[in-house]
Structure formats: C-alpha cells, structure tokens
Coordinates of C-alpha atoms in Angstrom, one line a residue:
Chain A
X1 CA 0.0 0.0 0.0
X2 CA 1.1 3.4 -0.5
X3 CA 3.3 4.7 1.8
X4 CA 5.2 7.8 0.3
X5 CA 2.1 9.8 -0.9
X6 CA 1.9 13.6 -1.0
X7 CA -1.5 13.5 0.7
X8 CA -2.0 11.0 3.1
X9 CA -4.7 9.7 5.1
X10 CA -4.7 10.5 8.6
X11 CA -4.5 7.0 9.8
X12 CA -1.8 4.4 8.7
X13 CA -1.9 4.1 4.8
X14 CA -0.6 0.6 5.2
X15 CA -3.9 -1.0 5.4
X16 CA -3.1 -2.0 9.4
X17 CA -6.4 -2.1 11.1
X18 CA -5.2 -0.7 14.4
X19 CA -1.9 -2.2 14.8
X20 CA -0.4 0.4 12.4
X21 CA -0.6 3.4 14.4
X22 CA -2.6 2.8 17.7
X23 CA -2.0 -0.7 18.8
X24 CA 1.6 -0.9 21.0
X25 CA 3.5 -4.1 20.8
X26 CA 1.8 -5.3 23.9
X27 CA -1.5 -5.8 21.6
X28 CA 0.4 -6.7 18.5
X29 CA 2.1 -9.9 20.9
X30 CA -1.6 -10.6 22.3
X31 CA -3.2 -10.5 18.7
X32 CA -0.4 -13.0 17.4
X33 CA -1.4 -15.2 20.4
X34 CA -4.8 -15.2 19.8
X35 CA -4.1 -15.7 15.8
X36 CA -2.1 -19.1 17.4
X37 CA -5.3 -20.2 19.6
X38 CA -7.7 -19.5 16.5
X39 CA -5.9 -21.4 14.7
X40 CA -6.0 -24.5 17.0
X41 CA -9.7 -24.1 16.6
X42 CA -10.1 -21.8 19.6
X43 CA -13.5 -20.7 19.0
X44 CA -13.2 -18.2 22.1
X45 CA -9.7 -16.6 21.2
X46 CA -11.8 -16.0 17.7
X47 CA -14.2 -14.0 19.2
X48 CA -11.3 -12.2 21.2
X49 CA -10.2 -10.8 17.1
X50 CA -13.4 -10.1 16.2
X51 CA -14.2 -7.9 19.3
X52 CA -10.5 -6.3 18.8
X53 CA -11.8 -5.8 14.8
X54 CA -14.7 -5.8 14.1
X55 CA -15.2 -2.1 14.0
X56 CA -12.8 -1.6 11.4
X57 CA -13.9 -4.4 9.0
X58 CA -17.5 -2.9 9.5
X59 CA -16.1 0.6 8.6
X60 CA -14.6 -0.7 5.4
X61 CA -17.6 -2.5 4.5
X62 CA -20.1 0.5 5.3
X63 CA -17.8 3.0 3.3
X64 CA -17.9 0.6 0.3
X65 CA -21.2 -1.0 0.2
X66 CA -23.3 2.4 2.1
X67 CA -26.3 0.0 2.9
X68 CA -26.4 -1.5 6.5
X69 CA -28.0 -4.6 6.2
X70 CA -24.9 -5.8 3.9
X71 CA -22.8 -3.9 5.4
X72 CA -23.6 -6.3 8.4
X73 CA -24.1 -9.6 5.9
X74 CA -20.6 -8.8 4.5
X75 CA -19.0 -8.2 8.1
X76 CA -20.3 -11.6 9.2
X77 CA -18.6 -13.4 6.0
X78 CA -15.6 -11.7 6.5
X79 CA -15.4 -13.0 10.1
X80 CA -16.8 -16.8 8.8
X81 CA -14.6 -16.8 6.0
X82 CA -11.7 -15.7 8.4
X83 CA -11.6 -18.8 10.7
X84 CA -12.0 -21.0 7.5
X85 CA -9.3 -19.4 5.8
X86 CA -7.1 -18.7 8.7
X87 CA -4.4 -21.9 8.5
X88 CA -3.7 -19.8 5.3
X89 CA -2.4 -16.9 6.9
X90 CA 1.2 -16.7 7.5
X91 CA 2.8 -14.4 10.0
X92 CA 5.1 -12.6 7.2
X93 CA 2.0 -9.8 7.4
X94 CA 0.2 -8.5 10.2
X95 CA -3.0 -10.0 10.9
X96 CA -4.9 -6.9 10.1
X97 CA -3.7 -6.6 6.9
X98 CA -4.9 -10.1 6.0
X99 CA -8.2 -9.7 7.3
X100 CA -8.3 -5.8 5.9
X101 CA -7.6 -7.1 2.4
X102 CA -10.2 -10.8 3.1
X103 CA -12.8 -7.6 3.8
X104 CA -12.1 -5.5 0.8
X105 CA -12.1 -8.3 -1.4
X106 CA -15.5 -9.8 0.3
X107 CA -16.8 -6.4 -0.7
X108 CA -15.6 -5.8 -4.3
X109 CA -16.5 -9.9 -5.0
X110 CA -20.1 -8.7 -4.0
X111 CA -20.4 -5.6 -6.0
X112 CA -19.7 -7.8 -9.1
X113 CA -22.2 -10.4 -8.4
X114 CA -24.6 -7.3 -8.1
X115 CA -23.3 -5.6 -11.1
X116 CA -23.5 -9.2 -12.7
X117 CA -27.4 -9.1 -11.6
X118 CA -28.4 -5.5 -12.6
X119 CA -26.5 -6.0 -16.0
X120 CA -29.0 -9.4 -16.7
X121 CA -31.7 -6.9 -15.7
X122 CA -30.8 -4.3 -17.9
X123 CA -30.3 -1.7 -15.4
X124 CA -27.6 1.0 -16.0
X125 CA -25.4 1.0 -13.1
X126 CA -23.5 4.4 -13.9
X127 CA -26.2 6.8 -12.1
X128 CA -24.8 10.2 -11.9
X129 CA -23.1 12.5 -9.4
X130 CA -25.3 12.0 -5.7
X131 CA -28.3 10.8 -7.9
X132 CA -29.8 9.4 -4.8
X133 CA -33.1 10.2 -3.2
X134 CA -31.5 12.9 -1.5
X135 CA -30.3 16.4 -2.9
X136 CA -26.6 16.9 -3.0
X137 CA -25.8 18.1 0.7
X138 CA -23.5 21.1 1.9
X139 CA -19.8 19.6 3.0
X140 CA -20.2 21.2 5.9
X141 CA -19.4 18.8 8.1
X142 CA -18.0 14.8 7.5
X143 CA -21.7 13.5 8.3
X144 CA -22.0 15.2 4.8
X145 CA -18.6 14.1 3.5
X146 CA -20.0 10.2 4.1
X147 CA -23.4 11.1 2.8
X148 CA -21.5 12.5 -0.2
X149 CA -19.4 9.6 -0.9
X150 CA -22.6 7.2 -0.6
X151 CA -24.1 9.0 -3.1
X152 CA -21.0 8.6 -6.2
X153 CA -21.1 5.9 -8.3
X154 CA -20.3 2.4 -7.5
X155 CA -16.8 2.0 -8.7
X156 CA -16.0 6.0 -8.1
X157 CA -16.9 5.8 -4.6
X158 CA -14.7 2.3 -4.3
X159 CA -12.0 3.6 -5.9
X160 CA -12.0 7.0 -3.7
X161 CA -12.9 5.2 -0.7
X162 CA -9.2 2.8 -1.2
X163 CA -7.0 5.5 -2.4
X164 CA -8.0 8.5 -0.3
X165 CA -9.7 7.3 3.5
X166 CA -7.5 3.5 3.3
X167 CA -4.7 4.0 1.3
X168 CA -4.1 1.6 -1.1
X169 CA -2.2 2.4 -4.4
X170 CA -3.8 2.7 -7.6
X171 CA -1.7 -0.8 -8.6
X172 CA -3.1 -2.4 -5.2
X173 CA -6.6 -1.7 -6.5
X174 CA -6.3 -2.4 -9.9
X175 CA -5.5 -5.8 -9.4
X176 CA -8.2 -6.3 -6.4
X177 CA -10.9 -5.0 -9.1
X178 CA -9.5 -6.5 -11.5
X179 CA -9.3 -3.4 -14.0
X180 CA -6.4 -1.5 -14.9
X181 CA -4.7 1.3 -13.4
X182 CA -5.4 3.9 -15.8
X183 CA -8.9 2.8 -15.3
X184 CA -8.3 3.3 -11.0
X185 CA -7.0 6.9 -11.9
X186 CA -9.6 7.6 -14.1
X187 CA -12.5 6.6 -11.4
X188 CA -10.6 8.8 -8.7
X189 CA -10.9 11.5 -10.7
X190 CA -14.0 11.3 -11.8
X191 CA -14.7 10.6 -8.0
X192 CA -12.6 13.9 -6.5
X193 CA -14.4 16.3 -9.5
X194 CA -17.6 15.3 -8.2
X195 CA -17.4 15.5 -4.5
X196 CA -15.2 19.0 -5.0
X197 CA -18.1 19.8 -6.8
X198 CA -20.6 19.0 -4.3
X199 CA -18.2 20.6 -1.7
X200 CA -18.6 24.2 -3.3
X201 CA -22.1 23.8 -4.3
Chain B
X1 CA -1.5 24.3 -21.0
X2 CA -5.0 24.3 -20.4
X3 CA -7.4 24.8 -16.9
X4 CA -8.2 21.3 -18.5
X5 CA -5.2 19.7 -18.9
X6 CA -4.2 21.4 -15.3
X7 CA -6.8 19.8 -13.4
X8 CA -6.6 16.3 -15.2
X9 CA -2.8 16.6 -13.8
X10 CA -3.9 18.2 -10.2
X11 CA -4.8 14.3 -8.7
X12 CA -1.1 13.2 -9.8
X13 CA 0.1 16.7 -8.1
X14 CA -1.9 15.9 -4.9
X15 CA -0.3 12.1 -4.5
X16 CA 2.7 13.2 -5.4
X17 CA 2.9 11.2 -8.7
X18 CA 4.1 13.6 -11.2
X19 CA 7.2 14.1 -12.6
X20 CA 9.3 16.9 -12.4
X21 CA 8.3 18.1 -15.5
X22 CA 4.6 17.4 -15.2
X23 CA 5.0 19.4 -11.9
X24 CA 7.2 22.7 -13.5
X25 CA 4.2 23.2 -16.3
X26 CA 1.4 23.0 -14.0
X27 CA 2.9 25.5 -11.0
X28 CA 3.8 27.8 -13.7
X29 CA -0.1 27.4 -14.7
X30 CA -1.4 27.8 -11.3
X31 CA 0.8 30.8 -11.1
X32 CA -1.0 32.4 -13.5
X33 CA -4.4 31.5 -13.2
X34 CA -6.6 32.1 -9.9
X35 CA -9.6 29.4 -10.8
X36 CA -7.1 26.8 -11.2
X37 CA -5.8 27.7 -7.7
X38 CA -9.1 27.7 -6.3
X39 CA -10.1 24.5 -7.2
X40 CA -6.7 22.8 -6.3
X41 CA -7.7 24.4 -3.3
X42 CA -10.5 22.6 -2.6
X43 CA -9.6 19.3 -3.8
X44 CA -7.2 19.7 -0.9
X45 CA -9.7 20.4 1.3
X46 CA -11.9 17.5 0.7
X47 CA -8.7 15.5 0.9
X48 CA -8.0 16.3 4.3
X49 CA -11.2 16.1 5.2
X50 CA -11.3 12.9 3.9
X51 CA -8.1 11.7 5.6
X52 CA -9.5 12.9 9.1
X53 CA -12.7 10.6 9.0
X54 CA -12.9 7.9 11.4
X55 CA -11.5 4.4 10.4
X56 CA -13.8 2.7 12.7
X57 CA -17.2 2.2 13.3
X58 CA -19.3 0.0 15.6
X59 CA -22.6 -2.3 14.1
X60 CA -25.3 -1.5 15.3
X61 CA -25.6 -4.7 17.1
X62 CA -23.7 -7.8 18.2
X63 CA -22.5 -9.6 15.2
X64 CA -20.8 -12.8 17.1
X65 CA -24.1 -14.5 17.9
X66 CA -24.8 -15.2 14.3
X67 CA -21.1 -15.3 12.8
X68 CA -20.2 -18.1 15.9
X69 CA -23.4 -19.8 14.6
X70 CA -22.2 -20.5 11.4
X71 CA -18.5 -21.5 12.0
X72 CA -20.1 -24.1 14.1
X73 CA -22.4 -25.2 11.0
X74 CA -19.6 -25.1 9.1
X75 CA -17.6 -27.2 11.4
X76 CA -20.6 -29.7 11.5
X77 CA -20.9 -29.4 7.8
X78 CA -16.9 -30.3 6.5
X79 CA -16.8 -33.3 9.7
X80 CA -19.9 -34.8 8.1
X81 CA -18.3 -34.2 4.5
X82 CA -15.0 -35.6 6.4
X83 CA -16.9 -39.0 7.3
X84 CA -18.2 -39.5 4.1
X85 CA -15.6 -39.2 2.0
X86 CA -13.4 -41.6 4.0
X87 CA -16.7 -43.8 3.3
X88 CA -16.1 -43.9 -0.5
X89 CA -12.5 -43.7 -0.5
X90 CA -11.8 -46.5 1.1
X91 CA -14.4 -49.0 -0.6
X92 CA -13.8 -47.2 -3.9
X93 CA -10.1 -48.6 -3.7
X94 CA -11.3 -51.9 -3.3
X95 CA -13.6 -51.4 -6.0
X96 CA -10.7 -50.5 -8.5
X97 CA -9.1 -53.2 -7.3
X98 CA -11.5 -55.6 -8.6
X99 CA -12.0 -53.5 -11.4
X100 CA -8.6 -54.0 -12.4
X101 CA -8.2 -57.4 -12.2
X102 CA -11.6 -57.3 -14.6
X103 CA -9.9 -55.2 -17.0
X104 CA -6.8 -57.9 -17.1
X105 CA -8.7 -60.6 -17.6
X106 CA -10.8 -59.5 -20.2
X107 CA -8.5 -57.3 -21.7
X108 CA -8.6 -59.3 -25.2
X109 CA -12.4 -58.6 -25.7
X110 CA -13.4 -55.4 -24.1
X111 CA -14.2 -52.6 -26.1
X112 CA -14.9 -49.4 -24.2
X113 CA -17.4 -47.8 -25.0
X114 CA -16.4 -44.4 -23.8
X115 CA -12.8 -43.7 -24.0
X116 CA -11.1 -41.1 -21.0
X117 CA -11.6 -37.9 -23.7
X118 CA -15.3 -37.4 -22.0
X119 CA -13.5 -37.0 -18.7
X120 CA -11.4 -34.6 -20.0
X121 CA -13.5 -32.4 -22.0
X122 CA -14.6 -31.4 -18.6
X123 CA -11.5 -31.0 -17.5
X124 CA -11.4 -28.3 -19.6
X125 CA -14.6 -26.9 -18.2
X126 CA -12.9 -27.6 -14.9
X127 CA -10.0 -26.0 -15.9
X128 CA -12.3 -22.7 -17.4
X129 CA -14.1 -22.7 -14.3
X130 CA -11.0 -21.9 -12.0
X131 CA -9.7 -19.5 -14.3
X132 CA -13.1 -17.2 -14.1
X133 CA -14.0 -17.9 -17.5
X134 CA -17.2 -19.7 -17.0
X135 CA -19.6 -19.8 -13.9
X136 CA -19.6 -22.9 -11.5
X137 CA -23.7 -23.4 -12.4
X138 CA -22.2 -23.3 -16.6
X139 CA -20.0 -25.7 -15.2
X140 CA -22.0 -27.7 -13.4
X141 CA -24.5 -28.2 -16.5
X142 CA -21.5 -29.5 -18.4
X143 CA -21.4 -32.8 -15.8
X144 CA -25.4 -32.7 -15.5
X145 CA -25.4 -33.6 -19.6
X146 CA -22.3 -36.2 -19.3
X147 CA -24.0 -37.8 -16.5
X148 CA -27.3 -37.9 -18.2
X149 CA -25.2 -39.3 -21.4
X150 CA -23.8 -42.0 -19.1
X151 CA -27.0 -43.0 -17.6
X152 CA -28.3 -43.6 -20.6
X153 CA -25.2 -45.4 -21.8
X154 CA -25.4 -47.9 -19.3
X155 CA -29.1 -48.5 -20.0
X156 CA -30.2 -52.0 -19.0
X157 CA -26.5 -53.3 -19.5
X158 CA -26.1 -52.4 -15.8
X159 CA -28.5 -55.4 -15.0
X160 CA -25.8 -57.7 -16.2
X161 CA -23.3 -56.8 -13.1
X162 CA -23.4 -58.9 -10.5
X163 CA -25.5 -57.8 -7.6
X164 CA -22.7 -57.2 -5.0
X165 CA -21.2 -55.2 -7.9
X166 CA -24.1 -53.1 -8.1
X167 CA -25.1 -52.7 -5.1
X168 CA -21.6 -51.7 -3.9
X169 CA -21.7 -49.4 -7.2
X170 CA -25.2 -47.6 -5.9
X171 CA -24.4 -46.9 -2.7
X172 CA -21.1 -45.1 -3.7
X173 CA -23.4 -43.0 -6.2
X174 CA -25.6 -42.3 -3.3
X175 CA -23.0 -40.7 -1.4
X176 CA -21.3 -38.7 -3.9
X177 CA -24.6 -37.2 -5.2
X178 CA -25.3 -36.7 -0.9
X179 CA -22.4 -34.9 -1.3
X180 CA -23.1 -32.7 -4.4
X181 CA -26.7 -31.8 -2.7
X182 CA -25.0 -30.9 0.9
X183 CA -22.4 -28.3 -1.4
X184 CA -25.4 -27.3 -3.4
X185 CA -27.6 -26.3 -0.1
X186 CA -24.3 -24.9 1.5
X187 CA -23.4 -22.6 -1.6
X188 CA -26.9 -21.8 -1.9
X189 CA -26.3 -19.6 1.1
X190 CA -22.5 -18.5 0.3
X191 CA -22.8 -18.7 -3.9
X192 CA -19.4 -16.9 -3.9
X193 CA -17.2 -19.4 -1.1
X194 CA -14.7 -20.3 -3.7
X195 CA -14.1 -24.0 -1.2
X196 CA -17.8 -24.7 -1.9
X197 CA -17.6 -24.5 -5.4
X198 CA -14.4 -26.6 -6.0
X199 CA -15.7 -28.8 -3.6
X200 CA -18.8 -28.8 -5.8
X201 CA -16.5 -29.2 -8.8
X202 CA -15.0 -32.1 -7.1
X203 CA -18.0 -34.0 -6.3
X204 CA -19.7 -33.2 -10.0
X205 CA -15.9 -34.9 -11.7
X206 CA -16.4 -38.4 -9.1
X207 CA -19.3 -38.8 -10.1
X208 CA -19.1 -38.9 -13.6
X209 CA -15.5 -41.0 -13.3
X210 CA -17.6 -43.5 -11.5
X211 CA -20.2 -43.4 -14.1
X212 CA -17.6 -43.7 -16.4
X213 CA -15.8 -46.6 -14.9
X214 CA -19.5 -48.4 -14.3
X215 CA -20.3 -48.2 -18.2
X216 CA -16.6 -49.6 -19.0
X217 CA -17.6 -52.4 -16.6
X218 CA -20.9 -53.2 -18.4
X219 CA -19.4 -54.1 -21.7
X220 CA -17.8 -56.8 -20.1
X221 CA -20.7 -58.7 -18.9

C-alpha cells in the first residue's frame, strides 16, 4: 500500500487495522497469540479478534457498500470466512492486513455479483453524481462528506474510498478490481471532481 | 497548457505522482491563473477532510451470535463431508481393485465404449471454471449432460453386473450425489465461497468418473 504519498490519510496508509498506528507491541504480541489459539480451533480466542476488529472491518464495509444490512451480511462473512481461511495466513504480514484485504475483497467480490445481476436486468449502473433520493448536501461537516461519498457511483466511490480514506495504491486496487490502473485513476478523478463539486455547491 | 489539462494533472500533483516536468508546467499554470488555484484548493480540502474521517465504526448490534453460529455449522458441515468421503475412498479402492483385475482378464475382448476424452473435456470446463472464465452453475450443466449421457449409456446393460457389484456401485453414487446436494444447499447460502464450489466441482468430476468406470464395466458382462 502506498506509503510515500503527498496526501495522506490521517490513519496508517498501510492498510493496518489498528496495529499500524494505535496498537503498541503489547496488543500486537496478544493479537499474534490469539491468531495461534484461533488457529488451533479456539473458537473463544476467535471471538477475542473479532471484538478487537470488528469495527474496522464494519467501517470498510459500510464505506464501500453504504447499505447496512450488507454492510452487516458482509461483516459476518468476512469474520466466517476468516476462521475458514485462517491456516492460510502466514505471520510474514500483520493479521490486520490479512483480514483488511479478506474484507475489501469480500466487498468488491459482492459488488460484481450485483453488477452481474443489474446488467441481466438491464439496469444501467452508472447513475450520476449524488443521484440518490436525496439532494446533493453542503460539505459542511463529515456526516456530509459520508453522505457525499454514498451517493457517487459504485466504482467511483470504491475507488475514492481505497486510495484517499484506506490508502491503497492505484496498482493495489487495480489488481483487487481487476481493471487496470489507468482505469483506478480515471475513477478517482471522476470521484474527486464530483465531490469537489458537491463541496462548493 | 489548459485549466483542462491542469486539473486532469492536479490528482497526480496531490499524490505526489508527477514528474518533475509534469510538476514545473502546472505550477507555472497555477501561477498564473486564480480558478485553477481555487479548485486545487478545494480538492485539498476535501482531501484532508477525507483523511480525518474515522477508520472505525461500531454495528449497530452484536454480530458474534450469528457469525459463531455459522463456523459451528460449518464445522458440522466439512466433519460430516470428512466422514463421508473416507466412506467412499476407502471402498472405492477396493472397487478398482476388482475392477482391475476385470480389465486384465478381459483385456482381449473389451471394447470401451467411452474412451477417458469425456473426462477430459470437462476438464477443460474444470480448468475454465478456476480460471473465471465460465460460472460454476455453466460448469456444473457440463457434468449434469455427461452424467445424463452415461445414464443412458449404461441402460439396461447395468442389470448384467453382478448384484454385490451393483449394489456396492449404488451406494457409492448415493453418497457422492449426498455430497453434491449438501455443497449445493451450502453454496446456496454462500454462492461466492470459492471452497464450496471446488468442492462442488470435485464431487460433480467423481461422479461422472464413477459413471464412467461403471459403463466400462458393463461391456464386459
């Protein structure tokens, strides 16, 4: 993930849940330990990560999908497909990078099954800039900035959400959205003109 | 350069992705022109804006109650799959054991009647199917038609086995299809769990290799 940009997120770029800037070495050591017990098939020490992370996986979710109910749906696979796929993980990479990345591709996997679906329905899926039920809101405040980035368009709002709030390079998503990387760069633009737009409107 | 051009550059300016050169043309633009300045001015602002929202944030309920329900499903789930496939493996070896000492003794006269290219034509479904390029329902219809083609290869002919042949042939069919149903209902609830799917896949490919073998073995009697 990008770590040398000009503009950076406030929170680690590196994709680290919490361990990146807010965890100390004391929670990293007690993560890894729990990682060891899950991995045993301790069901409790499970729970212990979810509890530590589950607030961040929901975040990513919410940001991408902006409906609750998957937003909740998708957290819970994330979390199920976690312990399934946990004698997978190696300890070369934090643990919350692994399950930051199982979440953001549990995400963009679901948007093309429902981009599959709408396209068999015939349903355009570009809608234009904060075409939602709701009129484009002042950025007054970052209530607004969410509401804001709800309302862009699918692949936009993905695209702004991983480059700009989690920090991922435009390669990084590229190859998670399978498109290419003038196509990432293209959809943050379109992304930033929009909401700059709805920021001065 | 254009307020066009100079905006289509100010996302590479803002990451810190343009070159040197890139960089020179547009400062010397947003020297000289105050709109450009402005708006580079509020991308910025919605960028740190965007940087200072929260990484976290809570459901609105407990989520464990339901996620700890379904690992323990699961667990159920893969310990019954566990128990039955140790079921067929192990008489399914003694099967091609006696299969193969079939084969050698009537090696002279038997004429199969489906050669291994069925199996792998789907394969190649298989093989499209783990690289994306078709969908594991497009593949699945690919071993629904060669098992219907088998059944109806084998016809009557698969009165001629001898019962314990038969019967020990059935109950192996019973299982793997138990199989395909229990992957079926499971990925009816998870249609994108890649393991479900393969383990589909899997189940789909036995059970036409059985049907496969079982037609082979009916030319013989």
């Amino acid at each position: 993930m990008n770590k040398n940009k000009a503009h950076k997120p406030a929170t680690s770029p590196s994709g680290d849940l919490t361990e990146g800037e807010g965890a100390d070495r004391a929670d990293r050591e007690h993560a890894e330990t729990l990682v060891r017990r899950a991995q045993n098939g301790d069901l409790d020490a499970f729970e212990a990560l979810y509890r530590m992370y589950v607030d961040r996986v929901y975040a990513i979710c919410y940001r991408l999908t902006t409906s609750q109910s998957r937003t909740e749906q998708l957290t819970q696979d994330v979390f199920v497909l976690a312990w399934e796929k946990l004698s997978t993980f190696r300890r070369e990479a934090a643990f919350t990078t692994w399950l930051h990345r199982l979440a953001v591709n549990a995400v963009l996997q679901d948007q093309r099954a429902r981009r599959r679906r709408r396209q068999r329905e015939q349903v355009t899926e570009d809608i234009s800039l904060l075409a939602g039920a709701t009129p484009a809101p002042a950025l007054e405040s970052r209530i607004d900035l969410e509401r804001a980035i709800a309302g862009l368009p699918e692949r936009a709002r993905t695209v702004f959400v991983l480059h700009d709030i989690e920090g991922y390079r435009h390669n990084e998503i590229a190859k998670m959205m399978n498109t290419s990387i003038g196509t990432s760069k293209a959809q943050l633009h379109r992304a930033r003109t929009l909401l700059r737009k709805a920021l001065v409107s | 350069m254009t307020c066009r051009d100079t905006q289509r550059l100010m996302d590479g300016y803002l990451d810190g992705a343009l070159a040197d050169m890139e960089r020179a043309v547009l400062e010397d633009h947003l020297a000289a022109c105050s709109s450009c300045r402005e708006v580079l001015a509020q991308l910025k602002a919605l960028l740190d804006e965007a940087g200072k929202m929260s990484m976290t944030k809570s459901p609105p309920r407990d989520l464990w109650p339901a996620i700890r329900s379904r690992i323990e499903e699961r667990m159920v789930q893969t310990a019954d799959l566990k128990a039955g496939m140790r079921r067929f493996v192990r008489p399914a070896y003694s099967l091609i054991a006696a299969a193969a000492v079939l084969l050698v003794v009537f090696a002279s006269v038997v004429t199969l009647r489906l050669s291994r290219d069925g199996l792998d034509s789907l394969e190649i479904f298989q093989a499209e199917w783990s690289r994306g390029l078709i969908t594991i329902a497009a593949m699945e219809k690919q071993y629904a038609g060669a098992t219907e083609d088998l059944v109806s290869s084998m016809g009557e002919y698969q009165e001629s086995l001898p019962e314990p042949t038969r019967k020990v042939i059935e109950d192996h069919l019973q299982m793997i299809e138990g199989a395909i149903e229990d992957s079926r209902a499971a990925l009816a609830d998870n249609p994108s769990d890649a393991e479900l799917q393969s383990m589909l896949s899997t189940t789909c490919h036995q059970k036409v290799a059985l049907l496969q073998w079982t037609v082979q073995l009916t030319t013989q009697y």
